[in-house]
Coordinates of C-alpha atoms in Angstrom, one line a residue:
K567 CA 5.8 -23.0 3.0
I568 CA 5.1 -19.2 2.6
K569 CA 2.6 -17.4 4.7
K570 CA 1.1 -14.0 4.1
I571 CA 0.9 -11.7 7.1
F572 CA -1.6 -8.9 6.8
L573 CA -0.3 -5.5 7.9
G574 CA -2.8 -2.9 6.8
K575 CA -5.4 -1.6 4.4
A576 CA -5.8 1.8 2.8
L577 CA -8.5 3.4 0.6
V578 CA -7.5 5.6 -2.3
R579 CA -9.4 8.9 -1.9
K580 CA -7.8 11.0 -4.6
V581 CA -5.1 10.7 -7.3
F582 CA -2.5 13.4 -7.6
N583 CA -0.2 14.1 -10.5
L584 CA 3.1 15.5 -9.2
S585 CA 5.8 16.8 -11.5
K586 CA 8.7 15.0 -9.7
S587 CA 7.0 11.8 -8.6
G588 CA 4.4 11.2 -11.3
L589 CA 1.0 9.8 -10.1
V590 CA 0.5 9.4 -6.4
A591 CA -2.5 7.8 -4.6
G592 CA -3.8 9.9 -1.8
C593 CA -5.0 7.4 0.8
I594 CA -6.5 7.0 4.3
V595 CA -5.4 4.0 6.3
Q596 CA -8.5 2.1 7.3
K597 CA -7.0 -0.8 9.2
G598 CA -3.6 -1.7 10.7
K599 CA -0.7 0.2 9.3
I600 CA 1.1 0.7 6.0
V601 CA 4.8 -0.1 6.1
R602 CA 7.3 0.9 3.5
Q603 CA 9.1 -2.5 3.3
A604 CA 5.9 -4.4 2.8
T605 CA 4.5 -6.0 -0.4
F606 CA 1.3 -4.3 -1.7
T607 CA -1.7 -5.4 -3.7
I608 CA -4.2 -3.1 -5.3
T609 CA -7.8 -4.4 -5.5
R610 CA -10.5 -2.9 -7.7
D611 CA -14.0 -4.2 -7.7
G612 CA -12.9 -7.4 -5.9
Q613 CA -10.1 -8.2 -8.4
V614 CA -6.4 -7.9 -7.7
I615 CA -5.0 -5.7 -10.4
F616 CA -1.4 -5.2 -9.3
E617 CA 1.1 -6.6 -6.8
G618 CA 4.4 -5.0 -6.1
N619 CA 6.5 -2.8 -3.9
V620 CA 6.2 0.9 -2.8
S621 CA 8.5 3.5 -4.4
A622 CA 7.4 6.3 -2.1
L623 CA 5.4 6.6 1.1
K624 CA 4.8 10.1 2.3
R625 CA 2.9 11.8 5.1
F626 CA 2.4 15.4 3.9
K627 CA 5.8 16.2 2.3
D628 CA 7.9 13.9 4.5
D629 CA 9.1 10.4 3.6
V630 CA 8.0 8.0 6.3
K631 CA 8.6 4.4 7.3
D632 CA 5.0 3.7 8.3
V633 CA 1.6 5.3 8.6
Q634 CA -0.8 4.3 11.4
E635 CA -4.6 3.6 11.2
G636 CA -6.7 6.7 10.7
F637 CA -4.0 8.8 9.1
E638 CA -3.7 10.0 5.5
C639 CA -0.7 9.3 3.3
G640 CA 0.5 9.4 -0.3
I641 CA 1.5 6.0 -1.8
S642 CA 3.4 5.6 -5.1
L643 CA 4.0 2.0 -6.2
A644 CA 6.9 1.0 -8.5
G645 CA 5.7 0.2 -12.0
F646 CA 2.0 1.1 -11.5
T647 CA 0.2 4.4 -12.4
D648 CA -3.4 3.4 -13.0
Y649 CA -4.8 4.5 -9.7
K650 CA -8.6 5.1 -9.4
E651 CA -10.6 6.6 -6.5
G652 CA -12.1 3.7 -4.5
D653 CA -9.2 1.3 -5.0
T654 CA -8.0 -0.7 -2.0
I655 CA -4.3 -1.0 -1.2
E656 CA -3.3 -3.8 1.1
A657 CA 0.1 -4.2 2.7
Y658 CA 1.5 -7.6 3.8
T659 CA 4.7 -9.4 4.4
L660 CA 5.7 -12.9 3.3
E661 CA 7.1 -15.2 6.0
K662 CA 8.8 -18.5 5.2
I663 CA 7.8 -21.3 7.5
A664 CA 10.0 -24.4 7.6
R665 CA 8.1 -27.6 7.2
T666 CA 8.3 -30.2 9.9
L667 CA 8.1 -34.0 9.6

């Protein structure tokens, strides 16, 4: 059995086009924390539009492992470039739970 463990939620405030990285979502972490190794979903108008992993997580110009609640960060997801202001990005991990008899 696989269980989703919620880690954090961020709101896309602005979309940036960087020459090296391509499109990056400028976000503020609203709840929990955003962790680089997590799996991410992007939700727009209540619909999940993408699920995948992060390719870059930055705080100012520094690569970071995680970003705490209340701070701003730049998130770039592997294989996704259709960011819009107001999108919600949620981070979670998947945990396998062994079934018992």
